[in-house]
CSV table of C-alpha atoms in Angstrom, one decimal:
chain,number,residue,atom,x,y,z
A,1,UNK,CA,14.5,16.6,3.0
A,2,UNK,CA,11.9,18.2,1.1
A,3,UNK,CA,8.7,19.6,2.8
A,4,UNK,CA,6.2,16.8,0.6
A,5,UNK,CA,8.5,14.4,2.5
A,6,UNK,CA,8.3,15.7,5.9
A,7,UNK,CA,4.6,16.0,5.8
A,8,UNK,CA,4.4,12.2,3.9
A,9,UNK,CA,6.8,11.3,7.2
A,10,UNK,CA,3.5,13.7,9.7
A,11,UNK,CA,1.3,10.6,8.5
A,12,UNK,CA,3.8,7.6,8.1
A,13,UNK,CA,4.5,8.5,12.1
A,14,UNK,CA,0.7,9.0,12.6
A,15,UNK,CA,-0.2,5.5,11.3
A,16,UNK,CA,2.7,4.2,13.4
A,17,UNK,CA,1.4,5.7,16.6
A,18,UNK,CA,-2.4,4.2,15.9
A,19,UNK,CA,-0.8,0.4,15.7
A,20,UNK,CA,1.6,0.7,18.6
A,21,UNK,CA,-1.9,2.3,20.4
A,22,UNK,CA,0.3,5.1,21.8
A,23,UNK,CA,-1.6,8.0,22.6
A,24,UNK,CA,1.4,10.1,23.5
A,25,UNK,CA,3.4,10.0,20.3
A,26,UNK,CA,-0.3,10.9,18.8
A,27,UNK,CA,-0.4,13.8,20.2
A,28,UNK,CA,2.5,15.3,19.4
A,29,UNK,CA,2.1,15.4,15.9
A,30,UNK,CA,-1.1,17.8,16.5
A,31,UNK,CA,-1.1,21.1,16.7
A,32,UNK,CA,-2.2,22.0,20.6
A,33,UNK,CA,-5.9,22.4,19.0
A,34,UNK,CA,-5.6,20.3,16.5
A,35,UNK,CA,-8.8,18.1,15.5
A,36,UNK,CA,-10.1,14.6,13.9
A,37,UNK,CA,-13.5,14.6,12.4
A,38,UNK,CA,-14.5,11.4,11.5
A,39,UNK,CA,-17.1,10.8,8.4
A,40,UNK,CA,-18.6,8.0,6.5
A,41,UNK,CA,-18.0,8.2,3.0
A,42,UNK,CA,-21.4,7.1,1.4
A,43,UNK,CA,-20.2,7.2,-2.0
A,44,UNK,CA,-18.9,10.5,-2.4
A,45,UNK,CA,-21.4,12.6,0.2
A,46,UNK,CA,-19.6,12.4,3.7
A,47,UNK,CA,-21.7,12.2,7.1
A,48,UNK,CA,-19.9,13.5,9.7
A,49,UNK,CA,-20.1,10.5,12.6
A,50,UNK,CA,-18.4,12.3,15.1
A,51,UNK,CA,-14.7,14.3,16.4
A,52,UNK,CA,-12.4,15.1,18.7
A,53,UNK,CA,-11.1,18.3,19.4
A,54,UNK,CA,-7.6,18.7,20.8
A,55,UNK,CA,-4.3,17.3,20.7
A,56,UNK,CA,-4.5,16.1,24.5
A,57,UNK,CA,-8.0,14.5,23.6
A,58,UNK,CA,-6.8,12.9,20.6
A,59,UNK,CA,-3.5,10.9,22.6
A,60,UNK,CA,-6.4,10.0,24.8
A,61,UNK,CA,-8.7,8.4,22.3
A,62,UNK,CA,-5.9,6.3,20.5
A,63,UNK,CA,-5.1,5.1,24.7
A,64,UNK,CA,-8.1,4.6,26.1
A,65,UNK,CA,-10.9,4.1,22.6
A,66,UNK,CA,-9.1,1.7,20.4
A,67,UNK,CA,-8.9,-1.9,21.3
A,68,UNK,CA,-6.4,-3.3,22.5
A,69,UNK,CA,-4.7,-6.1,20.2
A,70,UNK,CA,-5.4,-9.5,20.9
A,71,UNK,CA,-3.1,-12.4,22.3
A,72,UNK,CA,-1.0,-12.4,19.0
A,73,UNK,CA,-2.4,-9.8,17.1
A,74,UNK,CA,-1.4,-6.7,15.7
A,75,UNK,CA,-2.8,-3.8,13.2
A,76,UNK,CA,-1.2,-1.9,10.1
A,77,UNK,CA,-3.1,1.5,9.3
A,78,UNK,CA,-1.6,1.8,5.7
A,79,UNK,CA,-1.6,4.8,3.6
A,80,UNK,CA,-1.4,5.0,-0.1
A,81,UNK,CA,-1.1,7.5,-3.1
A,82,UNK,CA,-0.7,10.7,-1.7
A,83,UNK,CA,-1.6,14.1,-3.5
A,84,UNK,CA,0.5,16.4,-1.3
A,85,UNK,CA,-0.1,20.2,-1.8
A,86,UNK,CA,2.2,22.8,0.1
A,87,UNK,CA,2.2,26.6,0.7
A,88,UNK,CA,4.6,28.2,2.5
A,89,UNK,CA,4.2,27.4,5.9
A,90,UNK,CA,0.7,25.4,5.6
A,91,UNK,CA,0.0,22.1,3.9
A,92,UNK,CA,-2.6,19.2,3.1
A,93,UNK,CA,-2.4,15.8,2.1
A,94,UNK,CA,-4.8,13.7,0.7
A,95,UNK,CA,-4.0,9.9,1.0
A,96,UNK,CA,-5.5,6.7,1.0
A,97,UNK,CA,-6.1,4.0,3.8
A,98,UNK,CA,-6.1,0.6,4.3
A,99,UNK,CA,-6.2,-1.3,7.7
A,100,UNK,CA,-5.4,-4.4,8.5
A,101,UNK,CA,-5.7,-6.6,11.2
A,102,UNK,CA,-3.1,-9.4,12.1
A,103,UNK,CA,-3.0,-12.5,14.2
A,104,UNK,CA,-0.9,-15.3,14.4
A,105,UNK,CA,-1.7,-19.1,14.6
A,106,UNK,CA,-0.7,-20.5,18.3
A,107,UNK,CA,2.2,-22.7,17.7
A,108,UNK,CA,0.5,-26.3,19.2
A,109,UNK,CA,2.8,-28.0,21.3
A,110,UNK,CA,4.6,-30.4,19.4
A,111,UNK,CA,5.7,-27.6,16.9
A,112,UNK,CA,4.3,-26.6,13.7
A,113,UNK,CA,2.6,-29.9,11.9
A,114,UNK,CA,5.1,-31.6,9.3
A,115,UNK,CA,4.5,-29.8,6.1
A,116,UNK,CA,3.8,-25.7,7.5
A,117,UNK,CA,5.8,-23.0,5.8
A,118,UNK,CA,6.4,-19.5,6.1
A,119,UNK,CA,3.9,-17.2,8.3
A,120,UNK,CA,1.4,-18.9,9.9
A,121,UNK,CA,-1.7,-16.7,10.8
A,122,UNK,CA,-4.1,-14.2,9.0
A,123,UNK,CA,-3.7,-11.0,7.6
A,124,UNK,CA,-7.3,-9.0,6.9
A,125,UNK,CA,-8.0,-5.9,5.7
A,126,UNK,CA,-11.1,-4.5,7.7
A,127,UNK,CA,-11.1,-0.7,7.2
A,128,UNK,CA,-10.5,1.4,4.1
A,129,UNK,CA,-11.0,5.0,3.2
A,130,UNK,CA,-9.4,8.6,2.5
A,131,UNK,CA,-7.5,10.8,4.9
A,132,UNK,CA,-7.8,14.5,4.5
A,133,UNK,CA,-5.9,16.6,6.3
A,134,UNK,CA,-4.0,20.4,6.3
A,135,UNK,CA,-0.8,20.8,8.9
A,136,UNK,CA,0.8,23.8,9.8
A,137,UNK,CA,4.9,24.2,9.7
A,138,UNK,CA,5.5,24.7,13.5
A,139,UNK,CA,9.3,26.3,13.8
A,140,UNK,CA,11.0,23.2,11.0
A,141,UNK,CA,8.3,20.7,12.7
A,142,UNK,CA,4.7,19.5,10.8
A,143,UNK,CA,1.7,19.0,13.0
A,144,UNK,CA,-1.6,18.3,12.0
A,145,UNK,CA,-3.8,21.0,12.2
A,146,UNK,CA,-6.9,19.2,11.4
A,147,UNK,CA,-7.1,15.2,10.0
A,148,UNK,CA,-9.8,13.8,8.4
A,149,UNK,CA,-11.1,10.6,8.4
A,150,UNK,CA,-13.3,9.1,6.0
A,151,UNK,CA,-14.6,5.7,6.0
A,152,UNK,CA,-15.8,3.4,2.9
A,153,UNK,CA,-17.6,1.2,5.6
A,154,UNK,CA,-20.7,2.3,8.0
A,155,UNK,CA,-18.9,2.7,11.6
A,156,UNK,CA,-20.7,1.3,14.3
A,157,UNK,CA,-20.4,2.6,18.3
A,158,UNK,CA,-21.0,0.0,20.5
A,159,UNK,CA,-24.0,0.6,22.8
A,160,UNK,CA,-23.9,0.6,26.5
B,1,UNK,CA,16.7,12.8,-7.2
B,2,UNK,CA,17.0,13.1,-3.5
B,3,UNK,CA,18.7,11.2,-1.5
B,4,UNK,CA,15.4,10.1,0.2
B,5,UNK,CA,14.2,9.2,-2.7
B,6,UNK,CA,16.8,7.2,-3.5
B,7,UNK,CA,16.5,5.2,-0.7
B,8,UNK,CA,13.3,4.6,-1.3
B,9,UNK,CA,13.7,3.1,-4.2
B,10,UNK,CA,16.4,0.8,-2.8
B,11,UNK,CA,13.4,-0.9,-1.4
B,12,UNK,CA,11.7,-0.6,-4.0
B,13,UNK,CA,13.9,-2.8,-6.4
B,14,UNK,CA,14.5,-5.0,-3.3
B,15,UNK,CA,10.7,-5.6,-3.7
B,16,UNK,CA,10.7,-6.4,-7.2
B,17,UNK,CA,13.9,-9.1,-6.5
B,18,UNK,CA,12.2,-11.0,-4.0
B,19,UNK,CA,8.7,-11.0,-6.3
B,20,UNK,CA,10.8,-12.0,-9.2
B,21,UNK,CA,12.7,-14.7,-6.9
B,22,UNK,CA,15.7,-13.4,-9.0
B,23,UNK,CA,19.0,-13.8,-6.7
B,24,UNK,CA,21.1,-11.7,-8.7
B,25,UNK,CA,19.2,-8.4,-8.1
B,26,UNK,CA,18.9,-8.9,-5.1
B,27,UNK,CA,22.7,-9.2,-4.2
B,28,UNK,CA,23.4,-6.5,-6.1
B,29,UNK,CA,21.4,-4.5,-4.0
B,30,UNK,CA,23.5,-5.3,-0.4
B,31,UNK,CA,26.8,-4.0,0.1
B,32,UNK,CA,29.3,-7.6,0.2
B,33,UNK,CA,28.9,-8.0,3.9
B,34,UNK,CA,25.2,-6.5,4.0
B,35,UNK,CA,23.1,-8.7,6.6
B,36,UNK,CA,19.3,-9.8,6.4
B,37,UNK,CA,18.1,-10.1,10.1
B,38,UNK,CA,14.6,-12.0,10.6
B,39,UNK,CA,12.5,-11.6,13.2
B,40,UNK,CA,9.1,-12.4,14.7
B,41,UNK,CA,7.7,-9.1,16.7
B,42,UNK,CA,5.7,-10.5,19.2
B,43,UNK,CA,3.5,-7.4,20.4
B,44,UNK,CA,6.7,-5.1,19.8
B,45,UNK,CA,9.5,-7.5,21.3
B,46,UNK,CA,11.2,-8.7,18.7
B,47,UNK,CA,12.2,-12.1,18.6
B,48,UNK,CA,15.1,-13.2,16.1
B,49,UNK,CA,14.5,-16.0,14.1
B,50,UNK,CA,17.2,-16.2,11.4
B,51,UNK,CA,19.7,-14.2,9.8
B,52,UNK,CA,22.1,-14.0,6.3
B,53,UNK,CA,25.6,-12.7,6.4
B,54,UNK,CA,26.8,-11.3,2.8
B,55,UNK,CA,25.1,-10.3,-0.3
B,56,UNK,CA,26.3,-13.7,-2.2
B,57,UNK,CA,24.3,-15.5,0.5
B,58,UNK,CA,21.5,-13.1,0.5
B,59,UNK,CA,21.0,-13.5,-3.3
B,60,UNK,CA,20.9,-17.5,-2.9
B,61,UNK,CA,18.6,-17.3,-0.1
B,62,UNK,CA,16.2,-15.5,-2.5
B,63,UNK,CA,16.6,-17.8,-5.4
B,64,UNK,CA,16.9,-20.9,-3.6
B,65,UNK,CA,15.1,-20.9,-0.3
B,66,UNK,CA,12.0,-19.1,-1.3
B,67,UNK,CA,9.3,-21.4,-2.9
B,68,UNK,CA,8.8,-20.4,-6.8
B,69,UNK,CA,5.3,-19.2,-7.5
B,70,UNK,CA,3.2,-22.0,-8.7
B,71,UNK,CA,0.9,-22.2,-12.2
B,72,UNK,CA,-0.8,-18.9,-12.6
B,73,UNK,CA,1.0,-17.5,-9.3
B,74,UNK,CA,2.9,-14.5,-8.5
B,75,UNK,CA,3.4,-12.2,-5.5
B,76,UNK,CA,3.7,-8.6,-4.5
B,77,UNK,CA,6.0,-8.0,-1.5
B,78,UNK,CA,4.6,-4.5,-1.2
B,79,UNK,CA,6.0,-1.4,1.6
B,80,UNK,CA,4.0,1.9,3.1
B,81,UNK,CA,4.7,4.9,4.9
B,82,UNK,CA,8.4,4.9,5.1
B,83,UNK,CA,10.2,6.7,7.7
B,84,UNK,CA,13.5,7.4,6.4
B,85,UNK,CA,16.3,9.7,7.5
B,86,UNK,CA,19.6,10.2,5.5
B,87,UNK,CA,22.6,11.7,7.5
B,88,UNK,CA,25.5,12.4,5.0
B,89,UNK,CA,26.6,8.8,3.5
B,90,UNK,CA,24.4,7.2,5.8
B,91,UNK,CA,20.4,6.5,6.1
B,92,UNK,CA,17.6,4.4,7.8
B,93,UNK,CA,14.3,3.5,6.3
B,94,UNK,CA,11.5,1.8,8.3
B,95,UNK,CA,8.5,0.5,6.6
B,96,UNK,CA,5.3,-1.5,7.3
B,97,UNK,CA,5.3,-4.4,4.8
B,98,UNK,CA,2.6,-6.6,3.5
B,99,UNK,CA,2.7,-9.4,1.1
B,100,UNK,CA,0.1,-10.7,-1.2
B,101,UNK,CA,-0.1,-14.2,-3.2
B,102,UNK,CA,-2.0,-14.3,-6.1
B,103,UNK,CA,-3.2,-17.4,-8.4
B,104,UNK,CA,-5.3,-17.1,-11.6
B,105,UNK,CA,-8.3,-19.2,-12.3
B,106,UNK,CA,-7.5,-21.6,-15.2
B,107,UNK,CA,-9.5,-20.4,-17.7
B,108,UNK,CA,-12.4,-23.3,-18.7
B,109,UNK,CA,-12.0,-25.0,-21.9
B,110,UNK,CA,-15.1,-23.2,-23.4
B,111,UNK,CA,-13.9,-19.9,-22.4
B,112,UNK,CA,-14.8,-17.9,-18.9
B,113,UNK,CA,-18.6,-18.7,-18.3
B,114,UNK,CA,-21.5,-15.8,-19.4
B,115,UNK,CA,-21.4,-13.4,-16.6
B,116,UNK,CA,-17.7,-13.5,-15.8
B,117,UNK,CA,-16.1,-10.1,-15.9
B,118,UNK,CA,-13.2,-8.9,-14.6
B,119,UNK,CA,-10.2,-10.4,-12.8
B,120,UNK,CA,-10.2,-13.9,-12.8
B,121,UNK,CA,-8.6,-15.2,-9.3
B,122,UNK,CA,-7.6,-15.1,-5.8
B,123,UNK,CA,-5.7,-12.0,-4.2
B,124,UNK,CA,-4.9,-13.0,-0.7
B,125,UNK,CA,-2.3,-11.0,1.7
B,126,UNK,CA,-0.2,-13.3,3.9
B,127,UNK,CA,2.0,-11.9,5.3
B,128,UNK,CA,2.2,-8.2,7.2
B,129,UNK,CA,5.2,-6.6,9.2
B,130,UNK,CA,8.0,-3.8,9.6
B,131,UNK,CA,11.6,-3.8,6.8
B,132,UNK,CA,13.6,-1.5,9.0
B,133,UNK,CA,16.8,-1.1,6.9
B,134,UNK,CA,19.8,0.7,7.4
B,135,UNK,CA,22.3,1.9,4.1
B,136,UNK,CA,25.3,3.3,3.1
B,137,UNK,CA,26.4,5.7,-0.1
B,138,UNK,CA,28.9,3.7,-2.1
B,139,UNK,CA,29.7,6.3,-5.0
B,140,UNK,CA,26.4,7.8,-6.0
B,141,UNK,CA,24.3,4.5,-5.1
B,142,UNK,CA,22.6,3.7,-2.5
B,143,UNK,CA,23.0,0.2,-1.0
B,144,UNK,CA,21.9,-2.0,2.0
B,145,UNK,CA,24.1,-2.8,4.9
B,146,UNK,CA,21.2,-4.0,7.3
B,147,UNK,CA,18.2,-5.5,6.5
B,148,UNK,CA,15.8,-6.2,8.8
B,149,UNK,CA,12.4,-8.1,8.5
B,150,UNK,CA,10.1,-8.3,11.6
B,151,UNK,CA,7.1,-10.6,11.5
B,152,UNK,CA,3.8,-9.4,12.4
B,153,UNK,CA,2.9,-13.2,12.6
B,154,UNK,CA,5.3,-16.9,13.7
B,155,UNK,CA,7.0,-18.2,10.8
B,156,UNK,CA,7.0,-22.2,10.2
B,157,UNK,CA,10.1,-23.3,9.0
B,158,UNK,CA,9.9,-26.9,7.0
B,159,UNK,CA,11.0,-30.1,9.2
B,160,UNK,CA,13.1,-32.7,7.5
C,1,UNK,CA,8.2,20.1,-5.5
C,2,UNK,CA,10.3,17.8,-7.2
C,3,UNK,CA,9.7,16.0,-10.5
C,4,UNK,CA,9.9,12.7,-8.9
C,5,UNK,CA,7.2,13.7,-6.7
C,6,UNK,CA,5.2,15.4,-9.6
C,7,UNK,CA,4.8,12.2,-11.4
C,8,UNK,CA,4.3,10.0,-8.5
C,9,UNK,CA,1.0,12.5,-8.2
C,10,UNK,CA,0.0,12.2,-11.5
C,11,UNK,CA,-0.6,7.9,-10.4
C,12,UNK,CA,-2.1,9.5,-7.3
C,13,UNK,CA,-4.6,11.7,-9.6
C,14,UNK,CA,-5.2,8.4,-11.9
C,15,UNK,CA,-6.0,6.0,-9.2
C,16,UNK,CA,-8.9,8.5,-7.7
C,17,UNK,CA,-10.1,9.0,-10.9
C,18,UNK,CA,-10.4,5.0,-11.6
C,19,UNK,CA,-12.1,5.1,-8.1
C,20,UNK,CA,-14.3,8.2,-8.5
C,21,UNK,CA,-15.7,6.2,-12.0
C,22,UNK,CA,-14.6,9.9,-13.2
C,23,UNK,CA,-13.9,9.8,-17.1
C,24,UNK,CA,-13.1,13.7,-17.3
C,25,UNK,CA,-10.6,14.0,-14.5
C,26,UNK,CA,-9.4,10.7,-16.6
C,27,UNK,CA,-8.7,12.2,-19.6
C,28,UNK,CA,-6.9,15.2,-18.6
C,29,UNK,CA,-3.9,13.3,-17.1
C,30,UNK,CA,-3.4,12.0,-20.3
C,31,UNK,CA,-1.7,13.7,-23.7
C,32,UNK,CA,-4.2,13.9,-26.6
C,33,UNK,CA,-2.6,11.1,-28.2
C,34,UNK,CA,-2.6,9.2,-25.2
C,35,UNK,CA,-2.4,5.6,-24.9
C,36,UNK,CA,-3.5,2.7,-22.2
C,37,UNK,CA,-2.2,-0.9,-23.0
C,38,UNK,CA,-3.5,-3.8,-20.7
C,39,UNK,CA,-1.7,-7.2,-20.5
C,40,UNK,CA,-2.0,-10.3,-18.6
C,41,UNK,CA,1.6,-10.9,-16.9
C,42,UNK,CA,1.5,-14.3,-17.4
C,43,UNK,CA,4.4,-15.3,-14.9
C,44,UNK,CA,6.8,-12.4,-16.5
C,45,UNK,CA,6.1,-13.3,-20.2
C,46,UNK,CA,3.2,-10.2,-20.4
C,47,UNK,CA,0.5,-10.7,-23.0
C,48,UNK,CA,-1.8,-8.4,-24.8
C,49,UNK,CA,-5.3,-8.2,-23.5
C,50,UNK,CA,-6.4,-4.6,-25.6
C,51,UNK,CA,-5.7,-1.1,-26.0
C,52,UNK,CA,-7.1,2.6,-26.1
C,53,UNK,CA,-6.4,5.3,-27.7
C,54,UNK,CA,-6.7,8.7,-26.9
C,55,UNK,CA,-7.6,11.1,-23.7
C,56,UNK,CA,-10.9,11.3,-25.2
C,57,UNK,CA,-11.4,7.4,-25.8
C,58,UNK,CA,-9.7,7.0,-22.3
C,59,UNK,CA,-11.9,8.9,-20.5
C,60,UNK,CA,-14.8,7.5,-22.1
C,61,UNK,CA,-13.9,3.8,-21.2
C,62,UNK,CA,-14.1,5.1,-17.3
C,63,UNK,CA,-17.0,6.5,-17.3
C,64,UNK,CA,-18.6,3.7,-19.5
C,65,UNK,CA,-16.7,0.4,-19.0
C,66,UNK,CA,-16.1,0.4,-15.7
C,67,UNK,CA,-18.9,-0.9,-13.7
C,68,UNK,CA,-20.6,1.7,-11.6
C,69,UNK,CA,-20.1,0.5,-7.7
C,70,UNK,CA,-22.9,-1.2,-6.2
C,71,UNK,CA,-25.0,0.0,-3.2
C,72,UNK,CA,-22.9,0.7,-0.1
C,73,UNK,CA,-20.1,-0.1,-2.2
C,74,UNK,CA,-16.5,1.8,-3.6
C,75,UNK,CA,-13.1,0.7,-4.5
C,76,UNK,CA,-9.5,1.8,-3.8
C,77,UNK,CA,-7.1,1.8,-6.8
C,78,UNK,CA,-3.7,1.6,-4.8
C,79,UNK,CA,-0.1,1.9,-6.0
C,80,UNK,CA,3.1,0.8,-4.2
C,81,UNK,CA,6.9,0.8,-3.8
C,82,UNK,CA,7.4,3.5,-7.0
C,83,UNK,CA,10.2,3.3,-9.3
C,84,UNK,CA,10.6,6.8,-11.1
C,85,UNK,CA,13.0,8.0,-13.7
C,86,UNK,CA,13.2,11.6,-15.2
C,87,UNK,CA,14.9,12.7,-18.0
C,88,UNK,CA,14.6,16.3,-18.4
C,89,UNK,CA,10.8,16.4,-19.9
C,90,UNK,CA,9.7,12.9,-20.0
C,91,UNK,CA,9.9,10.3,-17.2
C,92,UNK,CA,8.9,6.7,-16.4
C,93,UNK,CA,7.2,5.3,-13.7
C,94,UNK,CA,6.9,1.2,-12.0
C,95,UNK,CA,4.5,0.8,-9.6
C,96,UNK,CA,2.6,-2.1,-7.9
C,97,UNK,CA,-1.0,-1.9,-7.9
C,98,UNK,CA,-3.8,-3.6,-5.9
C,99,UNK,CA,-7.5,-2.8,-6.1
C,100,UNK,CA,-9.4,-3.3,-3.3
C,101,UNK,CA,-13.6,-3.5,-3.5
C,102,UNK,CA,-15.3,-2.1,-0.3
C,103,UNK,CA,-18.7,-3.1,0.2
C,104,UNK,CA,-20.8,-1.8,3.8
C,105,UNK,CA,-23.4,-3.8,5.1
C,106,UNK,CA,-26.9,-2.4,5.6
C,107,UNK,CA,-27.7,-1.1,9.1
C,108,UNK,CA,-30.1,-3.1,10.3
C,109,UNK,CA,-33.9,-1.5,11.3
C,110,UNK,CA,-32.8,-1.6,14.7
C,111,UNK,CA,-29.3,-0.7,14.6
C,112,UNK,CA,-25.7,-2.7,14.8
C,113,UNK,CA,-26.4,-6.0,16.9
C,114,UNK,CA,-25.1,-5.2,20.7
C,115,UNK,CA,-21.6,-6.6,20.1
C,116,UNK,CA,-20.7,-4.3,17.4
C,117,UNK,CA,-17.9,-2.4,17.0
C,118,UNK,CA,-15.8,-0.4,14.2
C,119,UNK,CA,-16.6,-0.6,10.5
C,120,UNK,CA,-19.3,-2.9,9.6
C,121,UNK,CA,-18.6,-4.5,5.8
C,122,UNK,CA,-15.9,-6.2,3.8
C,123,UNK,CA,-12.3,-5.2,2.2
C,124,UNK,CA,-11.8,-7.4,-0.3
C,125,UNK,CA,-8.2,-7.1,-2.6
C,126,UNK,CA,-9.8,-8.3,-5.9
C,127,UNK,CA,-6.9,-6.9,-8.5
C,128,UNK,CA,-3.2,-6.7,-8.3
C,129,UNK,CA,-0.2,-6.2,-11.1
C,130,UNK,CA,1.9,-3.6,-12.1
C,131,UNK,CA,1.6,0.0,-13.6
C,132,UNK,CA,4.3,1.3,-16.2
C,133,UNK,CA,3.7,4.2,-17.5
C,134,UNK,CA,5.8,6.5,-19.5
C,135,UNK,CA,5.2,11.2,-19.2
C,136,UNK,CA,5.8,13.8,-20.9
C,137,UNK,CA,6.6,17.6,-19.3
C,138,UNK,CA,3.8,19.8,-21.3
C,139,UNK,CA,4.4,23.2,-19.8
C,140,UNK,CA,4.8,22.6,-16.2
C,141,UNK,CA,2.2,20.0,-16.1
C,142,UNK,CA,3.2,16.0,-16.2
C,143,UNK,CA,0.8,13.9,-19.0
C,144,UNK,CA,0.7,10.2,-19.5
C,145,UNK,CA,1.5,9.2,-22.7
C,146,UNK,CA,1.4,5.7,-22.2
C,147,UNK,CA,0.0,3.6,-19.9
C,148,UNK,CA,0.3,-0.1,-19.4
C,149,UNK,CA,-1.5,-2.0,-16.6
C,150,UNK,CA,0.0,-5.5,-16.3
C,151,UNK,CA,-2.8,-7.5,-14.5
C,152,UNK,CA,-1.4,-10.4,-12.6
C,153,UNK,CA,-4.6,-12.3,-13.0
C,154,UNK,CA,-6.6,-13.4,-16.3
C,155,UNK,CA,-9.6,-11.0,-17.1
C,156,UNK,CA,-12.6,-12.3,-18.5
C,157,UNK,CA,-14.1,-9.5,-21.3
C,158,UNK,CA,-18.1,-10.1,-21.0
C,159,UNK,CA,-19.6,-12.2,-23.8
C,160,UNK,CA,-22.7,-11.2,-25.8
C-alpha cells in the first residue's frame, strides 16, 4: 500500500486503541520518545494545556487517565479529511476529530415495549478538534513521532 | 486506483445503497453467496443478532426491511478510519460506523420566519459501531463476501 | 501520491477553508471560472437553491456570507465515504458531508464545578448532504471546476 495509506492506517489504529482503552497497542505506534501535547484551540491561537512525553507514558495515560466506559457504553474517536504530506522517510498528517460517546438503553424486563425499532440508546458527539502530527518510517513500520491534539472545547482536569 | 482504494469504495457505494434504500445496488455489491452478519458488541464481546445468506436476500433486506425515510427525511450511513489490508485476490476492511437521521422543518406558509438562516432541521446520529468486511477480486472488481455489522448499542426488533 | 488521493485533499483543503471563514485559501482551489451550485436534495429529486461564479466571487462569499463563529465557538466541515474517479486530467468526486458547530462554555470565575471532567461545551451536527464536485489537472495541481453541495435539509436565505 501506499505510504499516505499506511500513515492514514498510524491514526485509524490510534483512534482504535483510545476506544478499546488499551494502553499497550498505544504505545506501539509511538516512536520510543514519541510525545502528545495537548492544546485548546481558541479560535485559531492554541494554548498548550498540557503533554506527555514518551511512548511508555502515553500506553499509561490511555490505561490508567481515561475513563472507563460505562455499563453499556462505548466511545468512537473519529477522524476526518486528512491532508497527508510525506517525505521520504518522515511524514505529517493533519486530520480532523470527532468523538462520540455511546450508551445503550437497558433492555426492561419484559423486552423492548411494543412498537421499539432499531438501536435503542444514544449516540453524542462530545469532543471535536484537529490532530497534528509528524511520524517517522521506522524500518517499513509508521510511528508517531509527535501527535497533536487540539481541542474546539475548553478541557477541564478534575480537581482533587 | 489501488486496490485499497478500491475497497474502500466498495463501502463507499455500500453506504450510498442502504441511504438510498435501493436493493438492487446493494446486491450487486455482494458476491451471490456474500453474508451480512449482525451483531450487538457488548463492551467488545460480540453478540450475534441476525444474519443474511446471499446477495438476492441482502438486496431485499435493504429495500424491504429497512423503514423508508419519512417526509423531509433522509439518512447518512457514514464510515471512518478504515483498516484495510489486501492480500492478492483477497482483503479485509474494518471501519467504525455511524449513522445520522435527518428531517427538514416544513417550511411555514409565509415563508421561514425573519431571523431564520441557514439549515432548516434536525441532524441527529443514531446509531454508531464497527462494518468489518471481508472481499474477494472477481475480475477487476471488488466485491463483498462478509459483511459484518456490530452494534455499539441493542437493537429492538418489532413484535407482531 | 496518487491522484485519487490528490483530489480527496483538495475536499480536505475546502472543508478547512469553510471552517477557517478563509475566502483566499477558498479561491485558490478553484479554476478561475469556477463554479459552486447548492441544491436542496429533496428526497433524491435535488432542487436549485443558487449559484456562484468564479474563484474570486467564491472566495468572497466565505469570507462575507458565512457567519463569522460566535465567542468560544468553531465548526467542522467533514466529508465521508469518498467516491473518486480520474480520467487522465479531470476527475470527479461524491462525498457525504456533515457540519458540525462547536460551541465552549465560559469557565466560570472560580473554575469548572468539582465534578468536571474532559471538554466542557457542545458538538452539535447542524448540516449534512452530499458534495459532487468535478477537477481539472492544471499543471500538477488539482482545481475545482464545479462544485455542488446537495443540502439534505431546507435553507432559509435571510429576509430584508
Amino acid at each position: 500500500m501506499s505510504a499516505a495509506r499506511d500513515v492514514q492506517q498510524v491514526l485509524a489504529r490510534y483512534v482504535r486503541a483510545a476506544d478499546n482503552r488499551d494502553g499497550a497497542a498505544m504505545s506501539t505506534l509511538f516512536v520510543p520518545d514519541g510525545r502528545v501535547e495537548i492544546f485548546h484551540h481558541q479560535g485559531g491561537k492554541p494554548v498548550p494545556l498540557g503533554e506527555l512525553e514518551g511512548a511508555v507514558a502515553i500506553g499509561q495515560a490511555v490505561s490508567g487517565m481515561m475513563l472507563p466506559h460505562p455499563p453499556r457504553g462505548w466511545s468512537h474517536h473519529t477522524t476526518h479529511d486528512p491532508i497527508i504530506e510525506v517525505s521520504g522517510d518522515t511524514a505529517t498528517i493533519d486530520a480532523q476529530f470527532i468523538v462520540y460517546n455511546t450508551v445503550g438503553h437497558e433492555e426492561p424486563a419484559g423486552g423492548w415495549p411494543k412498537g421499539a425499532r432499531g438501536a435503542q440508546g444514544i449516540v453524542q458527539p462530545i469532543e471535536a478538534g484537529y490532530y497534528r502530527a509528524s511520524l517517522r518510517r521506522v524500518g517499513s513500520v509508521w510511528k508517531i513521532a509527535t501527535h497533536q491534539i487540539i481541542h474546539d472545547l475548553p478541557v477541564a482536569v478534575p480537581r482533587p
